[in-house]
Short mmCIF file of C-alpha atoms in Angstrom, two decimals:
data_model
loop_
_atom_site.label_atom_id
_atom_site.label_comp_id
_atom_site.label_asym_id
_atom_site.label_seq_id
_atom_site.Cartn_x
_atom_site.Cartn_y
_atom_site.Cartn_z
CA UNK A 1 0.00 0.00 0.00
CA UNK A 2 1.44 3.34 -1.00
CA UNK A 3 1.97 6.28 1.37
CA UNK A 4 -0.32 9.27 1.74
CA UNK A 5 0.32 12.07 -0.74
CA UNK A 6 -0.68 15.75 -0.53
CA UNK A 7 -2.99 15.46 -3.54
CA UNK A 8 -4.98 12.82 -1.66
CA UNK A 9 -6.82 15.66 0.09
CA UNK A 10 -9.24 15.20 -2.79
CA UNK A 11 -10.65 12.31 -0.74
CA UNK A 12 -11.90 14.72 1.92
CA UNK A 13 -13.40 17.01 -0.73
CA UNK A 14 -15.33 14.06 -2.16
CA UNK A 15 -16.47 12.97 1.30
CA UNK A 16 -17.65 16.48 2.19
CA UNK A 17 -19.46 16.81 -1.14
CA UNK A 18 -21.20 13.43 -0.84
CA UNK A 19 -22.28 14.25 2.71
CA UNK A 20 -23.97 17.41 1.41
CA UNK A 21 -25.73 15.67 -1.51
CA UNK A 22 -29.29 14.43 -1.50
CA UNK A 23 -29.01 10.65 -1.95
CA UNK A 24 -32.65 9.86 -1.27
CA UNK A 25 -33.14 8.42 -4.76
CA UNK A 26 -30.27 5.96 -4.21
CA UNK A 27 -31.66 4.81 -0.86
CA UNK A 28 -35.20 4.39 -2.19
CA UNK A 29 -33.92 2.27 -5.05
CA UNK A 30 -31.86 0.16 -2.68
CA UNK A 31 -34.88 -0.52 -0.48
CA UNK A 32 -36.95 -1.41 -3.53
CA UNK A 33 -34.30 -3.78 -4.91
CA UNK A 34 -33.37 -5.42 -1.62
CA UNK A 35 -32.50 -9.09 -1.74
CA UNK A 36 -32.64 -9.90 1.95
CA UNK A 37 -28.95 -9.38 2.57
CA UNK A 38 -26.81 -6.50 3.77
CA UNK A 39 -25.79 -4.09 1.00
CA UNK A 40 -23.04 -1.49 0.84
CA UNK A 41 -24.13 1.96 1.92
CA UNK A 42 -25.13 4.11 -1.11
CA UNK A 43 -23.17 7.06 0.26
CA UNK A 44 -19.98 4.98 0.23
CA UNK A 45 -20.66 3.67 -3.28
CA UNK A 46 -21.34 7.15 -4.66
CA UNK A 47 -18.15 8.49 -3.06
CA UNK A 48 -16.20 5.55 -4.46
CA UNK A 49 -17.41 6.17 -8.02
CA UNK A 50 -16.87 9.92 -7.83
CA UNK A 51 -13.35 9.50 -6.50
CA UNK A 52 -12.59 6.90 -9.15
CA UNK A 53 -13.77 9.22 -11.92
CA UNK A 54 -11.70 12.05 -10.43
CA UNK A 55 -8.64 9.81 -10.60
CA UNK A 56 -9.42 8.68 -14.14
CA UNK A 57 -10.41 5.15 -13.09
CA UNK A 58 -13.73 4.08 -14.61
CA UNK A 59 -13.16 0.34 -14.75
CA UNK A 60 -14.97 -1.51 -11.97
CA UNK A 61 -12.18 -4.10 -11.83
CA UNK A 62 -9.51 -1.44 -11.39
CA UNK A 63 -11.57 0.29 -8.67
CA UNK A 64 -11.92 -3.05 -6.90
CA UNK A 65 -8.12 -3.46 -6.86
CA UNK A 66 -7.64 0.12 -5.63
CA UNK A 67 -9.90 -0.62 -2.66
CA UNK A 68 -7.25 -3.01 -1.36
CA UNK A 69 -4.08 -1.22 -2.44
CA UNK A 70 -4.73 2.55 -2.39
CA UNK A 71 -4.99 4.41 0.90
CA UNK A 72 -7.44 6.95 -0.55
CA UNK A 73 -9.87 4.25 -1.68
CA UNK A 74 -9.50 2.40 1.63
CA UNK A 75 -10.36 5.58 3.49
CA UNK A 76 -13.52 5.98 1.38
CA UNK A 77 -14.68 2.40 1.86
CA UNK A 78 -13.74 2.12 5.52
CA UNK A 79 -11.80 -1.07 4.87
CA UNK A 80 -14.60 -2.73 2.93
CA UNK A 81 -13.92 -4.43 -0.42
CA UNK A 82 -16.85 -4.23 -2.88
CA UNK A 83 -16.15 -6.46 -5.86
CA UNK A 84 -16.26 -5.31 -9.46
CA UNK A 85 -19.68 -6.87 -10.11
CA UNK A 86 -21.22 -4.90 -7.23
CA UNK A 87 -19.66 -1.65 -8.49
CA UNK A 88 -20.80 -2.27 -12.06
CA UNK A 89 -24.34 -3.17 -11.01
CA UNK A 90 -24.59 -0.09 -8.79
CA UNK A 91 -23.50 2.16 -11.64
CA UNK A 92 -25.92 0.54 -14.10
CA UNK A 93 -28.87 0.48 -11.67
CA UNK A 94 -28.45 4.11 -10.58
CA UNK A 95 -27.19 5.61 -13.84
CA UNK A 96 -29.90 8.29 -13.98
CA UNK A 97 -29.42 9.29 -10.35
CA UNK A 98 -25.64 9.44 -10.85
CA UNK A 99 -26.12 11.76 -13.81
CA UNK A 100 -28.38 13.95 -11.68
CA UNK A 101 -25.50 14.60 -9.26
CA UNK A 102 -24.14 17.13 -11.75
CA UNK A 103 -26.60 19.85 -10.71
CA UNK A 104 -26.19 19.04 -7.02
CA UNK A 105 -22.41 19.43 -7.15
CA UNK A 106 -22.87 22.60 -9.18
CA UNK A 107 -24.92 23.96 -6.28
CA UNK A 108 -21.99 23.30 -3.95
CA UNK A 109 -19.63 25.20 -6.23
CA UNK A 110 -22.06 28.12 -6.38
CA UNK A 111 -22.07 28.25 -2.57
CA UNK A 112 -18.27 28.59 -2.73
CA UNK A 113 -18.59 31.51 -5.15
CA UNK A 114 -17.08 29.58 -8.07
CA UNK A 115 -19.94 29.95 -10.60
CA UNK A 116 -19.78 33.19 -12.58
CA UNK A 117 -22.00 33.41 -15.67
CA UNK A 118 -20.83 36.77 -17.00
CA UNK A 119 -18.80 35.12 -19.76
CA UNK A 120 -19.09 31.47 -20.75
CA UNK A 121 -17.49 29.38 -23.49
CA UNK A 122 -19.11 26.66 -25.58
CA UNK A 123 -17.46 23.86 -27.52
CA UNK A 124 -17.74 20.18 -28.35
CA UNK A 125 -15.53 17.16 -28.82
CA UNK A 126 -15.98 13.79 -30.48
CA UNK A 127 -15.89 10.90 -28.00
CA UNK A 128 -15.38 7.34 -29.20
CA UNK A 129 -18.08 4.92 -28.16
CA UNK A 130 -17.58 1.41 -26.85
CA UNK A 131 -17.83 0.10 -30.40
CA UNK A 132 -15.35 -0.42 -33.21
CA UNK A 133 -15.58 1.56 -36.43
CA UNK A 134 -15.30 -1.68 -38.42
CA UNK A 135 -18.55 -2.91 -36.82
CA UNK A 136 -20.58 -0.52 -38.99
CA UNK A 137 -22.84 -2.32 -41.45
CA UNK A 138 -25.18 -1.25 -44.23
CA UNK A 139 -28.86 -2.24 -44.32
CA UNK A 140 -28.35 -5.12 -46.79
CA UNK A 141 -25.48 -6.49 -44.70
CA UNK A 142 -27.59 -6.42 -41.52
CA UNK A 143 -30.48 -8.12 -43.30
CA UNK A 144 -28.09 -10.84 -44.43
CA UNK A 145 -26.83 -11.41 -40.88
CA UNK A 146 -30.36 -11.64 -39.51
CA UNK A 147 -31.37 -14.03 -42.28
CA UNK A 148 -28.41 -16.28 -41.50
CA UNK A 149 -29.32 -16.26 -37.80
CA UNK A 150 -32.94 -17.13 -38.57
CA UNK A 151 -31.86 -19.96 -40.86
CA UNK A 152 -29.53 -21.36 -38.18
CA UNK A 153 -32.35 -21.28 -35.61
CA UNK A 154 -34.74 -23.00 -38.00
CA UNK A 155 -32.18 -25.73 -38.71
CA UNK A 156 -31.62 -26.26 -34.98
CA UNK A 157 -35.37 -26.49 -34.33
CA UNK A 158 -35.78 -29.01 -37.14
CA UNK A 159 -32.93 -31.14 -35.81
CA UNK A 160 -33.72 -31.02 -32.09
CA UNK A 161 -37.45 -30.35 -32.03
CA UNK A 162 -38.82 -29.50 -28.58
CA UNK A 163 -36.10 -31.28 -26.63
CA UNK A 164 -34.54 -28.08 -25.29
CA UNK A 165 -37.09 -26.53 -22.96
CA UNK A 166 -34.51 -24.95 -20.65
CA UNK A 167 -33.77 -21.22 -20.82
CA UNK A 168 -30.73 -20.01 -22.70
CA UNK A 169 -27.54 -20.60 -20.69
CA UNK A 170 -25.79 -17.53 -19.41
CA UNK A 171 -22.73 -18.27 -21.55
CA UNK A 172 -24.91 -18.08 -24.68
CA UNK A 173 -27.17 -15.21 -23.66
CA UNK A 174 -25.08 -12.66 -25.50
CA UNK A 175 -26.10 -14.18 -28.83
CA UNK A 176 -29.70 -13.12 -28.19
CA UNK A 177 -28.48 -9.67 -27.20
CA UNK A 178 -26.51 -9.44 -30.44
CA UNK A 179 -29.63 -10.27 -32.43
CA UNK A 180 -31.49 -7.50 -30.63
CA UNK A 181 -28.72 -5.05 -31.48
CA UNK A 182 -28.84 -6.11 -35.12
CA UNK A 183 -32.61 -5.62 -35.20
CA UNK A 184 -32.27 -2.17 -33.61
CA UNK A 185 -29.64 -1.13 -36.15
CA UNK A 186 -31.78 -2.44 -39.00
CA UNK A 187 -34.87 -0.59 -37.80
CA UNK A 188 -32.94 2.67 -37.48
CA UNK A 189 -31.51 2.47 -41.00
CA UNK A 190 -34.91 1.52 -42.41
CA UNK A 191 -36.63 4.43 -40.62
CA UNK A 192 -33.98 6.89 -41.85
CA UNK A 193 -34.38 5.61 -45.40
CA UNK A 194 -38.16 6.06 -45.25
CA UNK A 195 -37.74 9.60 -43.86
CA UNK A 196 -35.33 10.56 -46.68
CA UNK A 197 -37.70 9.20 -49.33
CA UNK A 198 -40.67 11.03 -47.79
CA UNK A 199 -38.71 14.28 -47.73
CA UNK A 200 -37.67 13.85 -51.37
CA UNK A 201 -41.26 13.05 -52.36
CA UNK A 202 -42.45 16.22 -50.59
CA UNK A 203 -39.89 18.30 -52.49
CA UNK A 204 -41.02 16.78 -55.79
CA UNK A 205 -44.67 17.44 -55.02
CA UNK A 206 -43.90 21.05 -54.09
CA UNK A 207 -41.99 21.51 -57.36
CA UNK A 208 -44.84 20.04 -59.42
CA UNK A 209 -47.37 22.26 -57.62
CA UNK A 210 -45.26 25.33 -58.36
CA UNK A 211 -44.94 24.26 -62.01
CA UNK A 212 -48.69 23.81 -62.32
CA UNK A 213 -49.30 27.27 -60.83
CA UNK A 214 -46.72 28.86 -63.13
CA UNK A 215 -44.56 30.07 -60.23
CA UNK A 216 -40.75 30.38 -60.43
CA UNK A 217 -38.96 27.15 -59.65
CA UNK A 218 -35.48 25.67 -59.85
CA UNK A 219 -34.30 22.33 -61.10
CA UNK A 220 -36.67 19.41 -60.80
CA UNK A 221 -35.80 17.21 -57.79
CA UNK A 222 -34.91 13.62 -58.60
CA UNK A 223 -37.14 10.70 -57.83
CA UNK A 224 -34.54 9.11 -55.54
CA UNK A 225 -33.17 10.96 -52.51
CA UNK A 226 -29.47 11.90 -52.54
CA UNK A 227 -27.01 10.02 -50.40
CA UNK A 228 -26.74 11.46 -46.88
CA UNK A 229 -22.91 11.29 -46.82
CA UNK A 230 -20.48 13.58 -48.57
CA UNK A 231 -18.38 10.68 -49.83
CA UNK A 232 -21.47 9.16 -51.49
CA UNK A 233 -21.52 5.97 -49.43
CA UNK A 234 -24.38 3.92 -48.07
CA UNK A 235 -25.59 4.83 -44.56
CA UNK A 236 -24.34 2.46 -41.89
CA UNK A 237 -25.24 1.50 -38.34
CA UNK A 238 -23.02 -0.03 -35.70
CA UNK A 239 -23.92 -3.57 -34.71
CA UNK A 240 -22.09 -3.37 -31.36
CA UNK A 241 -23.77 -0.16 -30.13
CA UNK A 242 -26.59 0.95 -32.48
CA UNK A 243 -26.80 4.34 -30.73
CA UNK A 244 -23.35 5.55 -31.83
CA UNK A 245 -22.96 7.70 -34.92
CA UNK A 246 -20.08 8.17 -37.31
CA UNK A 247 -18.26 11.34 -36.19
CA UNK A 248 -15.39 13.11 -37.86
CA UNK A 249 -12.56 14.42 -35.70
CA UNK A 250 -9.05 15.69 -36.38
CA UNK A 251 -7.67 12.17 -36.84
CA UNK A 252 -10.39 10.84 -39.13
CA UNK A 253 -13.67 9.09 -38.41
CA UNK A 254 -14.82 7.56 -35.15
CA UNK A 255 -17.97 5.73 -34.04
CA UNK A 256 -19.09 7.67 -31.01
CA UNK A 257 -20.90 10.72 -29.67
CA UNK A 258 -20.60 14.50 -29.64
CA UNK A 259 -19.86 15.81 -26.14
CA UNK A 260 -20.84 19.46 -25.62
CA UNK A 261 -19.72 21.64 -22.70
CA UNK A 262 -20.52 25.10 -21.38
CA UNK A 263 -17.64 26.38 -19.23
CA UNK A 264 -17.14 29.51 -17.12
CA UNK A 265 -14.01 31.65 -16.98
CA UNK A 266 -12.89 29.64 -13.92
CA UNK A 267 -13.11 26.39 -15.99
CA UNK A 268 -16.19 25.20 -14.12
CA UNK A 269 -18.60 23.16 -16.24
CA UNK A 270 -22.10 24.65 -15.94
CA UNK A 271 -23.68 22.76 -18.85
CA UNK A 272 -23.00 19.29 -20.25
CA UNK A 273 -24.85 17.58 -23.10
CA UNK A 274 -24.11 14.41 -25.03
CA UNK A 275 -25.51 14.38 -28.55
CA UNK A 276 -25.73 11.95 -31.44
CA UNK A 277 -25.61 14.78 -33.99
CA UNK A 278 -22.15 15.22 -35.55
CA UNK A 279 -22.60 18.90 -36.57
CA UNK A 280 -22.10 21.57 -33.89
CA UNK A 281 -24.03 24.23 -35.81
CA UNK A 282 -27.40 22.74 -34.88
CA UNK A 283 -26.50 22.28 -31.21
CA UNK A 284 -25.76 25.84 -30.06
CA UNK A 285 -29.13 26.85 -28.64
CA UNK A 286 -30.20 23.33 -27.53
CA UNK A 287 -26.99 23.15 -25.45
CA UNK A 288 -27.62 26.62 -23.99
CA UNK A 289 -31.20 25.64 -23.14
CA UNK A 290 -29.93 22.50 -21.41
CA UNK A 291 -27.39 24.63 -19.55
CA UNK A 292 -30.13 26.93 -18.29
CA UNK A 293 -32.14 23.93 -17.14
CA UNK A 294 -29.17 22.42 -15.27
CA UNK A 295 -28.43 25.77 -13.63
CA UNK A 296 -32.06 26.11 -12.56
CA UNK A 297 -31.97 22.63 -11.04
CA UNK A 298 -28.89 23.74 -9.08
CA UNK A 299 -30.77 26.75 -7.74
CA UNK A 300 -28.72 29.22 -9.81
CA UNK A 301 -30.35 32.00 -11.78
CA UNK A 302 -29.62 31.04 -15.41
CA UNK A 303 -28.88 34.54 -16.71
CA UNK A 304 -26.41 34.16 -19.58
CA UNK A 305 -24.81 37.27 -21.07
CA UNK A 306 -21.76 36.63 -23.27
CA UNK A 307 -21.17 33.31 -25.05
CA UNK A 308 -17.89 32.48 -26.81
CA UNK A 309 -18.02 29.86 -29.56
CA UNK A 310 -15.88 28.79 -32.50
CA UNK A 311 -16.68 28.97 -36.20
CA UNK A 312 -18.42 25.58 -36.13
CA UNK A 313 -21.48 27.22 -34.54
CA UNK A 314 -21.80 30.08 -37.04
CA UNK A 315 -25.11 30.47 -38.85
CA UNK A 316 -27.53 33.30 -39.51
CA UNK A 317 -30.24 31.53 -37.53
CA UNK A 318 -28.00 31.14 -34.45
CA UNK A 319 -26.96 34.79 -34.49
CA UNK A 320 -30.55 35.99 -35.01
CA UNK A 321 -31.91 33.84 -32.19
CA UNK A 322 -29.11 35.02 -29.87
CA UNK A 323 -29.88 38.68 -30.64
CA UNK A 324 -33.58 38.08 -30.03
CA UNK A 325 -32.80 36.52 -26.65
CA UNK A 326 -30.47 39.33 -25.56
CA UNK A 327 -27.41 37.09 -25.80
CA UNK A 328 -24.04 38.47 -26.84
CA UNK A 329 -22.67 35.73 -29.07
CA UNK A 330 -19.04 36.02 -30.18
CA UNK A 331 -18.08 33.58 -32.92
CA UNK A 332 -15.73 34.11 -35.89
CA UNK A 333 -16.69 33.28 -39.45
CA UNK A 334 -13.24 31.80 -40.14
CA UNK A 335 -11.64 28.94 -38.26
CA UNK A 336 -8.66 31.06 -37.12
CA UNK A 337 -9.72 34.71 -36.71
CA UNK A 338 -6.23 35.87 -35.70
CA UNK A 339 -4.70 34.77 -39.00
CA UNK A 340 -4.78 37.40 -41.72
CA UNK A 341 -5.84 36.25 -45.13
CA UNK A 342 -3.44 37.03 -47.97
CA UNK A 343 -6.14 36.38 -50.56
CA UNK A 344 -9.89 36.65 -50.59
CA UNK A 345 -11.92 33.47 -50.17
CA UNK A 346 -13.40 31.91 -53.28
CA UNK A 347 -16.96 32.32 -52.07
CA UNK A 348 -17.19 35.33 -49.74
CA UNK A 349 -20.41 35.61 -47.76
CA UNK A 350 -22.82 38.34 -48.81
CA UNK A 351 -23.38 39.94 -45.43
CA UNK A 352 -26.01 42.30 -46.86
CA UNK A 353 -28.40 39.34 -46.91
CA UNK A 354 -27.26 38.17 -43.46
CA UNK A 355 -27.92 41.08 -41.07
CA UNK A 356 -27.41 39.11 -37.86
CA UNK A 357 -24.11 37.70 -39.13
CA UNK A 358 -22.98 41.20 -40.14
CA UNK A 359 -23.72 42.53 -36.65
CA UNK A 360 -21.83 39.61 -35.09
CA UNK A 361 -18.84 40.30 -37.35
CA UNK A 362 -18.71 43.95 -36.32
CA UNK A 363 -19.11 42.91 -32.69
CA UNK A 364 -16.10 40.60 -32.91
CA UNK A 365 -13.96 43.19 -34.72
CA UNK A 366 -14.45 45.67 -31.90
CA UNK A 367 -11.46 45.84 -29.50
CA UNK A 368 -13.64 44.70 -26.63
CA UNK A 369 -14.92 41.77 -28.67
CA UNK A 370 -11.39 40.70 -29.62
CA UNK A 371 -10.22 40.85 -26.02
CA UNK A 372 -13.22 38.87 -24.78
CA UNK A 373 -12.85 36.20 -27.42
CA UNK A 374 -9.26 35.52 -26.33
CA UNK A 375 -10.71 34.05 -23.14
CA UNK A 376 -12.13 31.09 -25.04
CA UNK A 377 -8.73 29.45 -25.57
CA UNK A 378 -8.09 29.64 -21.80
CA UNK A 379 -11.43 28.24 -20.65
CA UNK A 380 -13.16 25.48 -22.60
CA UNK A 381 -10.16 24.07 -24.48
CA UNK A 382 -8.16 23.23 -21.32
CA UNK A 383 -11.24 21.54 -19.84
CA UNK A 384 -11.35 19.04 -22.70
CA UNK A 385 -7.64 18.40 -22.16
CA UNK A 386 -8.20 17.77 -18.46
CA UNK A 387 -11.09 15.40 -19.13
CA UNK A 388 -9.13 13.38 -21.68
CA UNK A 389 -5.67 13.46 -20.09
CA UNK A 390 -6.26 13.62 -16.32
CA UNK A 391 -9.55 11.71 -16.20
CA UNK A 392 -8.71 9.47 -19.20
CA UNK A 393 -12.08 10.07 -20.85
CA UNK A 394 -11.07 9.30 -24.42
CA UNK A 395 -13.86 6.79 -25.03
CA UNK A 396 -17.05 5.65 -23.36
CA UNK A 397 -16.92 2.55 -21.19
CA UNK A 398 -20.63 1.74 -21.49
CA UNK A 399 -23.02 1.15 -24.39
CA UNK A 400 -26.31 2.78 -25.22
CA UNK A 401 -27.06 6.49 -25.47
CA UNK A 402 -28.70 6.80 -22.05
CA UNK A 403 -25.83 5.02 -20.29
CA UNK A 404 -23.19 7.10 -22.12
CA UNK A 405 -25.09 10.33 -21.44
CA UNK A 406 -25.09 9.71 -17.70
CA UNK A 407 -21.44 8.64 -17.84
CA UNK A 408 -20.61 11.96 -19.52
CA UNK A 409 -22.47 13.86 -16.77
CA UNK A 410 -20.69 11.84 -14.07
CA UNK A 411 -17.29 12.65 -15.60
CA UNK A 412 -18.21 16.36 -15.69
CA UNK A 413 -19.29 16.12 -12.06
CA UNK A 414 -15.90 14.68 -11.15
CA UNK A 415 -14.19 17.52 -13.04
CA UNK A 416 -16.08 20.10 -11.00
CA UNK A 417 -15.05 18.29 -7.79
CA UNK A 418 -11.42 18.56 -8.90
CA UNK A 419 -11.94 22.29 -9.37
CA UNK A 420 -13.48 22.50 -5.90
CA UNK A 421 -10.46 20.70 -4.47
CA UNK A 422 -8.08 23.13 -6.16
CA UNK A 423 -10.15 26.12 -5.01
CA UNK A 424 -9.96 25.01 -1.38
CA UNK A 425 -6.27 24.14 -1.66
CA UNK A 426 -5.48 27.63 -2.91
CA UNK A 427 -7.43 29.10 -0.02
#
């Protein structure tokens, strides 16, 4: 067992925070799911998971080993040794309640005076899911797999008849789960294909109606909808985790999710959203609305003033909606606003037709706007680095959108506890 280190004071911060949290939902669930035997105290289990996420340990097996080797974990558990199955079941059973701890911890930070909403930064990152990119399949490929499985079952029934009346053994239960995942992926691709065809049919009907009325119209839409991907490939779904989407990051493509954060100038996360949509442009105001809701749940007045975002969130609709809501949105049209262009772009934007974008451009060119926008590189970008480097959140450890969403909120909760620890250490 290693010796006590100064940074282990984080244990006491976690214990103080858990003691101030409302864990009634955990206790009610434990009483409802009782099995007639003594269970570990929910307060201890919550503290164990929060401390593990603060240390970058999300594996239940690793946390189990730390409970016997690490002095910080032993202090949290009081010498008890919950096994990895107990830790994993607790996290899965209480995933929604664990995600709800984000607003409760945010309330604790507000009581310490650490939540300032005068200037906030918004950004997103692509997080790999617990699924391989090579597990993506097209709709014909999934239909072929399901047909092969159905044929194998029919052959087994014809050979064995009704001899096997026992339930599926636990060692073979995952095969049934895999078939369910295949069916879910197939249904999603089929539904998306129907939606694209309906949208294309609506465009064609609108064009024909305009032609019959003699109104101006453009080119006639085709009978078949265009491919949804830029590289003109068939849409695919992941057979390991059907909820993941193909995301593009700096290194290429990844099967995962889009993690969005709203961060204050003190690098405190005040809004966290996990999305399946790969484009940030459509997520600006939904993320801000979710941030306001999470702040309200924490008992904080959700009055947002200045929002700093990158060029991925730029659109006329976003700027117009921000102006209508009294929000000062600073976002550059180019990816690197500090770099001077030596030549004009090939397709410059006609700002006369985009009044809200023109106002936002003038706002960012003002000396005050330039100085404020410099804060973005010192707020939200380091938070993503801390989540991925210090807390080792480079990919999700669970499967399913709901499970990954609550895991993302739990990781953000742990980040805010680390900030609380640093705030108290600095006095």
